[in-house]
CSV table of C-alpha atoms in Angstrom, one decimal:
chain,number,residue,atom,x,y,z
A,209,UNK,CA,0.0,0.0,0.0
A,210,UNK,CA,1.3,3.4,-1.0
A,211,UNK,CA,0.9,6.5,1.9
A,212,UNK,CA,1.0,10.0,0.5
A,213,UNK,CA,3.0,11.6,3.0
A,214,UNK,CA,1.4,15.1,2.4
A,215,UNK,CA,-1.8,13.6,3.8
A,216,UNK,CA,-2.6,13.0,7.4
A,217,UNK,CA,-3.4,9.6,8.7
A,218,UNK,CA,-6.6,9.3,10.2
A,219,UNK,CA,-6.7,8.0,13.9
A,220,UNK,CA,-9.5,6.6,15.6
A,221,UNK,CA,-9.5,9.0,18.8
A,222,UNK,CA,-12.9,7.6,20.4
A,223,UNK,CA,-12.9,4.1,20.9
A,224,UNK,CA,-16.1,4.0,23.1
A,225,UNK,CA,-18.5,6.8,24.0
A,226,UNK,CA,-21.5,7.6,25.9
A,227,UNK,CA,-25.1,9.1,24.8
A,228,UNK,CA,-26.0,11.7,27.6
A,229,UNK,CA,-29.9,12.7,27.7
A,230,UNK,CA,-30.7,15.8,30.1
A,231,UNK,CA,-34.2,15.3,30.3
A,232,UNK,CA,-35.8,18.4,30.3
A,233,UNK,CA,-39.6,16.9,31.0
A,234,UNK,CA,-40.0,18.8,34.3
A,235,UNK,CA,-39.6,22.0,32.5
A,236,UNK,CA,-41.1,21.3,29.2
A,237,UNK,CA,-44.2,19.0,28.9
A,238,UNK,CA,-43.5,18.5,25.3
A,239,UNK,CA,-39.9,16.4,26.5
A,240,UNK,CA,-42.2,13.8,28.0
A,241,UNK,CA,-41.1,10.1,27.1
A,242,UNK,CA,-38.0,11.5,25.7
A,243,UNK,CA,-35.5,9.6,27.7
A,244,UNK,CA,-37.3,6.5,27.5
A,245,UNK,CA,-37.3,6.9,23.0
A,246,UNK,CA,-33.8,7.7,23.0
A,247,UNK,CA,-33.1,4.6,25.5
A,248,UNK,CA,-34.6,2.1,23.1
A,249,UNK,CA,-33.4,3.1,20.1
A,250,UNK,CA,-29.7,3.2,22.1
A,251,UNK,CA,-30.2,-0.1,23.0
A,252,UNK,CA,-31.5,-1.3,19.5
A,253,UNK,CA,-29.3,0.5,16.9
A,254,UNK,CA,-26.4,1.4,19.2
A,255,UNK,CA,-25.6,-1.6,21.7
A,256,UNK,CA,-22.4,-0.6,21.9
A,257,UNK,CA,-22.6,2.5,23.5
A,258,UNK,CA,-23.4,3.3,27.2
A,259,UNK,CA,-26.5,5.6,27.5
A,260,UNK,CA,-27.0,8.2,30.5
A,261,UNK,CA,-30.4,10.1,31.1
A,262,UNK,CA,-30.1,12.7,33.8
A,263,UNK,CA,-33.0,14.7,34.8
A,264,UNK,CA,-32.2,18.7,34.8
A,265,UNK,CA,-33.6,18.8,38.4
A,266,UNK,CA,-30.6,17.2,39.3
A,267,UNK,CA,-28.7,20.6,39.1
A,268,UNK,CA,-30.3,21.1,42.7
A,269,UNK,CA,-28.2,18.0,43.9
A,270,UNK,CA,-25.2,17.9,45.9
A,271,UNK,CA,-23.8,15.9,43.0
A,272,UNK,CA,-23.9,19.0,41.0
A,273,UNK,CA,-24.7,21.9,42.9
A,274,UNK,CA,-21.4,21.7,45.0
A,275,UNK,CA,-19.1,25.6,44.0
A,276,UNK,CA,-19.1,27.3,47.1
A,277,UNK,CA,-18.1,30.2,45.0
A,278,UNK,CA,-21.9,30.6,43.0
A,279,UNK,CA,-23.3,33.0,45.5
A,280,UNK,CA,-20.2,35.2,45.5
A,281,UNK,CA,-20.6,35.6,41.8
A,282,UNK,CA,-23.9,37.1,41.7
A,283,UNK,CA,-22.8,39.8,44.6
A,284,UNK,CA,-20.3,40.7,42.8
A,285,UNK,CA,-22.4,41.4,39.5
A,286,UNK,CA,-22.5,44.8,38.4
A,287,UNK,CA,-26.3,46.0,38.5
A,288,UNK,CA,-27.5,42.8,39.8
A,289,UNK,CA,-31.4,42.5,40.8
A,290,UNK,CA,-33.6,40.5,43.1
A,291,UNK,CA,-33.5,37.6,39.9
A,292,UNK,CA,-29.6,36.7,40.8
A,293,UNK,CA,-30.4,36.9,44.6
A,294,UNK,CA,-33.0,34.4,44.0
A,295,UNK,CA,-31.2,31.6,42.0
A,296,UNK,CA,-28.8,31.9,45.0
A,297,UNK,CA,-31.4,31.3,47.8
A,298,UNK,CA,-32.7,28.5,45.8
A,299,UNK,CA,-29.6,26.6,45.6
A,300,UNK,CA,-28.7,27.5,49.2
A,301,UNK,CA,-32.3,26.1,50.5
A,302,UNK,CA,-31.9,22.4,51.0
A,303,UNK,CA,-34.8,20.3,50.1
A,304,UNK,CA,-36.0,18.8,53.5
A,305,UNK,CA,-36.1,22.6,55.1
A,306,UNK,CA,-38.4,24.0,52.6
A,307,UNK,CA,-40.5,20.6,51.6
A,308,UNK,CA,-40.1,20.8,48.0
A,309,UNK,CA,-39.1,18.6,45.2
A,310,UNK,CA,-36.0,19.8,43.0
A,311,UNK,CA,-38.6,19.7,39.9
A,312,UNK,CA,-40.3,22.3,41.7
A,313,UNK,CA,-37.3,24.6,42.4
A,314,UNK,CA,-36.6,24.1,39.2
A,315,UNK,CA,-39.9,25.3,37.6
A,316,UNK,CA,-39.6,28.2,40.6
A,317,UNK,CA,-36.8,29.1,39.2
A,318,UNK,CA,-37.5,29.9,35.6
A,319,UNK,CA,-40.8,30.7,36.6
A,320,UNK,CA,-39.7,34.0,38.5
A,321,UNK,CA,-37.3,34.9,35.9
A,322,UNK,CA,-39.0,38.0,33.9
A,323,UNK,CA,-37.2,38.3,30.2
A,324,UNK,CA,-36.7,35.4,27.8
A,325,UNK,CA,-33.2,36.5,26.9
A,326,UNK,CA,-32.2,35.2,30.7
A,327,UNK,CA,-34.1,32.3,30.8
A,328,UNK,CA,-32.2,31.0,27.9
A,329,UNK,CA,-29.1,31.8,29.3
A,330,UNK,CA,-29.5,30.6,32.6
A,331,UNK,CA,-31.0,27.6,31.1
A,332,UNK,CA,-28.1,27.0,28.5
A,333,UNK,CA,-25.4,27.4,31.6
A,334,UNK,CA,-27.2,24.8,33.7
A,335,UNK,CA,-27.1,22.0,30.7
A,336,UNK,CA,-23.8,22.6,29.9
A,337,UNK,CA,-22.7,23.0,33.9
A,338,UNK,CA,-24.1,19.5,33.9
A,339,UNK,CA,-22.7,18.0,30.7
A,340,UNK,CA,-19.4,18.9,32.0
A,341,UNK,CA,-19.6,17.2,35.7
A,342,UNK,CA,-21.3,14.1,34.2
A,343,UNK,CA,-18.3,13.8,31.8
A,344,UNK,CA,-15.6,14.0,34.5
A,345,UNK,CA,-17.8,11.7,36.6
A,346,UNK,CA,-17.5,9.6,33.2
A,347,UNK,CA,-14.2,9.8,33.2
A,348,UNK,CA,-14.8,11.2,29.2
A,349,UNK,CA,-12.0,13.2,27.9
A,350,UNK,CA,-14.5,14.7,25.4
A,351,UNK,CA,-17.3,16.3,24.8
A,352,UNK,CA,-19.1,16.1,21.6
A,353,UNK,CA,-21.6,18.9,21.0
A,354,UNK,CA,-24.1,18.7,18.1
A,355,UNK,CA,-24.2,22.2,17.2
A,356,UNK,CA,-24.7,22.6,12.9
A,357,UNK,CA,-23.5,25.5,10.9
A,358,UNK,CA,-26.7,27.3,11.0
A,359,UNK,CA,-26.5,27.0,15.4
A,360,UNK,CA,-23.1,28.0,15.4
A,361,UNK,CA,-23.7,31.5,13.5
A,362,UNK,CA,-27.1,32.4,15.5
A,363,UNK,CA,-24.9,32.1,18.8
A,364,UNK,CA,-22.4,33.7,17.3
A,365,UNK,CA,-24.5,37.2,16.5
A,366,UNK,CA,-26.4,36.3,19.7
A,367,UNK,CA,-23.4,36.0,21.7
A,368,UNK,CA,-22.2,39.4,21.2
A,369,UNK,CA,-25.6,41.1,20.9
A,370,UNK,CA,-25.2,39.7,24.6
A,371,UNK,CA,-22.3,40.8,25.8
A,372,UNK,CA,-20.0,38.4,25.4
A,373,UNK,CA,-18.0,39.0,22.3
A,374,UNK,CA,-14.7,37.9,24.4
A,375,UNK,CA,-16.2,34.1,24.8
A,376,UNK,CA,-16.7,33.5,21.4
A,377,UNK,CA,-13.8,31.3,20.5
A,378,UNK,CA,-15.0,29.2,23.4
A,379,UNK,CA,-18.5,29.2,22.9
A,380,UNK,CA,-18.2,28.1,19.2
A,381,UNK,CA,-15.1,26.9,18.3
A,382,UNK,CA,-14.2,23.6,16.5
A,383,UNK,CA,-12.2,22.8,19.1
A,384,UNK,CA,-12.0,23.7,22.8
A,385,UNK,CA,-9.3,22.4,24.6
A,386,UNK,CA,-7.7,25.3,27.2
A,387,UNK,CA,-11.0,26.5,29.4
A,388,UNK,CA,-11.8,22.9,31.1
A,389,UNK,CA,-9.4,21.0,32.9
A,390,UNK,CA,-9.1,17.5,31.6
A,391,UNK,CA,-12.3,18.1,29.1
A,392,UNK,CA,-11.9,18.9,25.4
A,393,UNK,CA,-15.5,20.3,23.8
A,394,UNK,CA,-15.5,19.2,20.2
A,395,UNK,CA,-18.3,20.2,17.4
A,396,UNK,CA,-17.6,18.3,14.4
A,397,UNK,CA,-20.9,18.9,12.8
A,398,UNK,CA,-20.1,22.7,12.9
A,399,UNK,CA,-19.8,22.6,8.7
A,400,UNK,CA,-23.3,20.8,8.6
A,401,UNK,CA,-26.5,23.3,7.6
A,402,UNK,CA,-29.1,22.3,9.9
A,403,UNK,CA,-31.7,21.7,6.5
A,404,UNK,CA,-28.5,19.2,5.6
A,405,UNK,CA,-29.0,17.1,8.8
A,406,UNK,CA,-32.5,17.1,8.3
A,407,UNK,CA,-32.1,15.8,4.7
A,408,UNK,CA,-29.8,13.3,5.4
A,409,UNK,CA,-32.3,12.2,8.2
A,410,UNK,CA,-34.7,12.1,6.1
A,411,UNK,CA,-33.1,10.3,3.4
A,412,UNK,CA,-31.8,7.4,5.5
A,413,UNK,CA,-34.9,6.9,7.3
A,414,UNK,CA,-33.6,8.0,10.7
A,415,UNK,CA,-36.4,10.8,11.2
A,416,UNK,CA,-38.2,9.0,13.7
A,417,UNK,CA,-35.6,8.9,15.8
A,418,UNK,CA,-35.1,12.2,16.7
A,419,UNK,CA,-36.5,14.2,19.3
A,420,UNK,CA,-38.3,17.2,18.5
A,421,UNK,CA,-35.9,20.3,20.6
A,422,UNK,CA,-38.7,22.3,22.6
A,423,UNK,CA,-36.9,25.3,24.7
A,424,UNK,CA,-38.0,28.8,26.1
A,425,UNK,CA,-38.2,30.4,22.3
A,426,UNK,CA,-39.9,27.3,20.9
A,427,UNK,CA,-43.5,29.1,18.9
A,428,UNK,CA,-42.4,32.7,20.4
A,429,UNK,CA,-42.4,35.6,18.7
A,430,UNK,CA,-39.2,36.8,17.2
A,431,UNK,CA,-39.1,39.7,19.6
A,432,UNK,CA,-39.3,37.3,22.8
A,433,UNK,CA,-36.0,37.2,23.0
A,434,UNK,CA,-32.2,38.1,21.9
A,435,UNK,CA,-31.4,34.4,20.6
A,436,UNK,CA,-35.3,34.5,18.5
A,437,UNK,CA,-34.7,37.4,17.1
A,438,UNK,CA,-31.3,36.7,15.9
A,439,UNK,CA,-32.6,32.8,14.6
A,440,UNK,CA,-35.6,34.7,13.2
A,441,UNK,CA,-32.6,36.8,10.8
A,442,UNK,CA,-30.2,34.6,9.9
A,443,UNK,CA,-32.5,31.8,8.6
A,444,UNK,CA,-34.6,34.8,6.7
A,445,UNK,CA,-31.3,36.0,5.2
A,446,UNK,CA,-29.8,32.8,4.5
A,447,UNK,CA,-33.5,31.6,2.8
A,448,UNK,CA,-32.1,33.9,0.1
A,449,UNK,CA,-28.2,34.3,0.2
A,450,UNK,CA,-27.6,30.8,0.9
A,451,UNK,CA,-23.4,31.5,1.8
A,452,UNK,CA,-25.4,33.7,5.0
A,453,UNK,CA,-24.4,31.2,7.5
A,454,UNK,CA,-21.1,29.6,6.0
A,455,UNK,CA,-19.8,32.9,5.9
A,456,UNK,CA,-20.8,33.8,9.8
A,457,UNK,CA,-19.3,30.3,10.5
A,458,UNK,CA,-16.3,30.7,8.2
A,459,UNK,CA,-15.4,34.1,10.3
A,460,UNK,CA,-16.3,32.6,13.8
A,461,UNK,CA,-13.4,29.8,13.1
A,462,UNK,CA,-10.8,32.9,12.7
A,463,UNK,CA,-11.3,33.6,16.2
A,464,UNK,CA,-9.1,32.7,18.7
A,465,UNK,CA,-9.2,33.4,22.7
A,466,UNK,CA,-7.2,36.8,24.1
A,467,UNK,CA,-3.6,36.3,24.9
A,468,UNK,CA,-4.3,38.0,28.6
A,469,UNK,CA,-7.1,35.8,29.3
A,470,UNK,CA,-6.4,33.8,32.9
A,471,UNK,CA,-7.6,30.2,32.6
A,472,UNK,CA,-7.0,29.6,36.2
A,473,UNK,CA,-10.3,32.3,37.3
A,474,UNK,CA,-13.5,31.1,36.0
A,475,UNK,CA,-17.4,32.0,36.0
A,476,UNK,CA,-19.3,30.1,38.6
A,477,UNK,CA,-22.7,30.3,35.9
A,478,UNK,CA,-20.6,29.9,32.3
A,479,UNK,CA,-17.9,27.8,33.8
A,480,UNK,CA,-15.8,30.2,31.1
């Protein structure tokens, strides 16, 4: 067998993996039965693979809910309001004091949160402040994120309509290896159109097996929120200049993290 030299060898870096379901049901009535669908067809189509359903409640655990740092963070937020004060009672309250479940915290939670554009956030921060504990408890040394092309430029206009511009290498790069100890984030379908996955879903006869995403901007109004809006614009805009979102993505790849950012201070919320 001849080997071009010029061309890199491809090395199989995953030799096992794990499907992780944060099931969102408690939240989101529409997620009911999720866990259990993506179970089966684990256990049919993928035998090989370890599957993990973990309920979003769980946040309120001790297994997850553990940085003695989190109330210190919203004190120190400029301009912070009653809504920051409240997430930090909440996780301070244990549950036998106040005789509630954590699916009720949970719903509190959102429930006294005023503007979309937070909930979204706050509800973004807690999956992915789970995804990473569950992975270390997994003893995974990656992350695989499922964010397409289409995703990955909404969150990018989002992202700095937001704020937080400085993030954005972490928050949508190909490859995240310096923010998390011991964790790399990878999105390798980060070239994929979202209308491509749903073709090829489509076409191979995989459709059913997907779960319908239901979140906070799910049938809103484009002007419910920061993220809808910006969803709302790129789709429109790409509907007739298709290169819209390969060129967002194309630029967002450029970016790379400041040379004065600390990696040893992080966010108690973004884990950034």
């Amino acid at each position: 067998m001849i080997v071009n030299p010029t061309e890199k060898r491809k090395i199989a870096m995953v030799p096992s993996a794990v499907v992780c379901h944060l099931d969102e049901s408690t939240l989101f009535e529409q997620q009911k039965g999720s866990a259990e669908k993506l179970e089966a067809m684990v256990k049919s189509k993928y035998p090989q693979l370890s599957y993990i359903s973990q309920p979003m409640e769980d946040i309120f655990s001790k297994d997850f809910y553990s940085n003695p740092n989190f109330d210190k963070c919203f004190k120190n937020v400029p301009g912070g309001n009653s809504e920051h004060e409240y997430i930090v009672q909440l996780g301070q309250e244990s549950t036998e004091s106040t005789q509630i479940t954590n699916g009720e915290r949970l719903k509190t939670l959102f429930n006294n949160i005023n503007k979309n554009t937070a909930k979204e956030d706050l509800y973004w921060n807690i999956k992915f402040a789970m995804l990473l504990t569950i992975a270390k408890r997994e003893q995974c040394d990656y992350i695989f994120m499922a964010d397409s092309s289409t995703r990955q430029a909404i969150k990018m206009i989002s992202k700095i309509s937001n704020g937080r511009g400085y993030s954005i290498p972490m928050d949508v790069g190909m490859e995240v290896d310096s923010c998390f100890k011991d964790v790399v984030i990878l999105r390798p379908m980060k070239d994929m159109l979202a209308k491509e996955m749903g073709i090829y879903n489509r076409l191979h006869g995989i459709d059913h097996d997907v779960t319908t995403p239901f979140n906070f901007g799910t049938y809103n109004a484009p002007k419910s929120s920061i993220e809808r809006l910006t969803e709302d614009f790129i789709v429109g805009l790409d509907r007739d200049f298709p290169s819209t979102v390969s060129t967002i993505s194309r630029t967002a790849s450029k970016l790379t993290p400041h040379s004065n950012i600390d990696y040893s201070k992080k966010c108690a919320i973004c884990q950034m």
